[in-house]
Tab-separated table of C-alpha atoms in Angstrom:
chain	number	residue	atom	x	y	z
A	1	MET	CA	0.218	0.258	0.167
A	2	ARG	CA	1.116	3.318	-0.498
A	3	PRO	CA	1.324	6.286	1.720
A	4	PHE	CA	-1.553	9.180	1.368
A	5	LYS	CA	-0.332	12.338	1.075
A	6	GLU	CA	-0.833	14.743	4.066
A	7	LEU	CA	-3.642	16.727	4.610
A	8	ASP	CA	-3.497	20.260	5.100
A	9	PRO	CA	-4.404	20.921	8.593
A	10	VAL	CA	-4.849	24.948	7.974
A	11	ILE	CA	-7.511	23.586	5.557
A	12	HIS	CA	-8.931	20.461	7.002
A	13	SER	CA	-10.962	21.889	9.342
A	14	GLN	CA	-14.554	22.161	7.918
A	15	LEU	CA	-15.570	25.403	8.051
A	16	ARG	CA	-12.217	26.554	6.820
A	17	LEU	CA	-12.211	24.052	3.989
A	18	ALA	CA	-15.882	25.810	3.273
A	19	VAL	CA	-14.561	28.926	3.464
A	20	ILE	CA	-11.829	28.478	1.042
A	21	SER	CA	-13.836	26.957	-1.091
A	22	LEU	CA	-16.301	29.542	-1.348
A	23	LEU	CA	-13.158	31.978	-1.987
A	24	THR	CA	-11.837	29.915	-4.529
A	25	VAL	CA	-14.706	31.027	-6.951
A	26	VAL	CA	-15.432	34.725	-6.210
A	27	GLU	CA	-13.384	37.633	-6.405
A	28	VAL	CA	-13.975	39.203	-3.103
A	29	ALA	CA	-16.329	37.981	-0.423
A	30	GLU	CA	-18.003	40.131	2.474
A	31	PHE	CA	-17.904	38.509	5.658
A	32	THR	CA	-21.718	38.242	6.244
A	33	TRP	CA	-21.633	36.422	3.035
A	34	LEU	CA	-19.749	34.064	3.912
A	35	ARG	CA	-21.496	33.445	7.320
A	36	GLU	CA	-24.925	33.104	5.308
A	37	GLN	CA	-23.125	30.689	3.050
A	38	THR	CA	-21.449	28.237	5.624
A	39	GLU	CA	-24.174	29.134	8.249
A	40	ALA	CA	-21.481	29.398	11.073
A	41	THR	CA	-21.711	32.229	13.794
A	42	ALA	CA	-20.052	35.117	13.668
A	43	GLY	CA	-17.398	33.985	16.425
A	44	ASN	CA	-16.471	30.714	14.833
A	45	LEU	CA	-16.102	32.591	11.568
A	46	SER	CA	-13.618	35.131	12.806
A	47	VAL	CA	-11.492	32.872	14.296
A	48	GLN	CA	-11.442	30.575	11.465
A	49	ILE	CA	-10.646	33.522	9.179
A	50	SER	CA	-8.140	34.523	11.021
A	51	LYS	CA	-6.166	31.407	10.728
A	52	LEU	CA	-6.453	31.502	7.499
A	53	LYS	CA	-5.097	34.822	6.946
A	54	GLU	CA	-2.510	34.193	9.388
A	55	ALA	CA	-1.189	30.723	7.191
A	56	GLY	CA	-1.492	33.736	4.317
A	57	TYR	CA	-4.248	31.800	2.899
A	58	ILE	CA	-6.328	35.013	2.747
A	59	ASP	CA	-6.532	38.463	2.933
A	60	VAL	CA	-8.770	40.121	4.743
A	61	VAL	CA	-9.896	43.901	4.376
A	62	LYS	CA	-11.941	45.741	7.614
A	63	LYS	CA	-13.493	48.932	6.149
A	64	PHE	CA	-16.652	50.647	6.709
A	65	SER	CA	-19.702	51.558	4.477
A	66	ASN	CA	-22.362	53.649	5.210
A	67	ASN	CA	-20.855	53.758	8.542
A	68	TYR	CA	-21.066	50.150	9.155
A	69	PRO	CA	-18.095	47.788	9.477
A	70	GLN	CA	-17.326	45.730	6.656
A	71	THR	CA	-15.210	42.823	6.432
A	72	LEU	CA	-13.823	41.143	3.032
A	73	CYS	CA	-11.635	38.569	2.210
A	74	ARG	CA	-10.106	37.004	-0.847
A	75	ILE	CA	-7.880	34.187	-1.463
A	76	THR	CA	-4.391	34.717	-2.214
A	77	PRO	CA	-2.076	32.844	-4.769
A	78	LEU	CA	-0.504	30.952	-1.931
A	79	GLY	CA	-4.173	30.030	-0.492
A	80	ARG	CA	-4.828	29.147	-3.807
A	81	LYS	CA	-2.166	26.920	-4.534
A	82	LYS	CA	-2.430	25.014	-1.207
A	83	PHE	CA	-6.237	24.470	-2.197
A	84	ALA	CA	-5.338	22.802	-5.508
A	85	GLU	CA	-2.545	20.629	-3.425
A	86	TYR	CA	-5.120	19.631	-0.821
A	87	VAL	CA	-7.835	18.812	-4.097
A	88	GLU	CA	-5.230	16.668	-5.065
A	89	ALA	CA	-4.221	15.142	-1.770
A	90	LEU	CA	-8.086	14.051	-1.334
A	91	LYS	CA	-8.200	12.755	-4.651
A	92	ASP	CA	-5.354	10.106	-3.746
A	93	TYR	CA	-7.778	9.105	-0.798
A	94	LEU	CA	-10.789	8.467	-3.429
A	95	ASN	CA	-8.435	6.711	-5.907
A	96	PRO	CA	-5.990	4.572	-3.710
């Protein structure tokens, strides 16, 4: 039996995987949209976004829009690369 590739622990969390998957198909995503799509609590989503940002997988911009705080997230080139590697590693698990 051949060894399986290690799955990236930063992406492997269910919520972080959902966030990075969503960010691969949009140019930029607002925090509230990500929360609605993932059905996560604001606190949990905030923590997971911070972990992705710390790893360099996403960029986060905080600004104000109509006097309300707005958080925008965008996947980085490193995040795209790591997500593609994660998907390839999963394919190995599915097709041993």
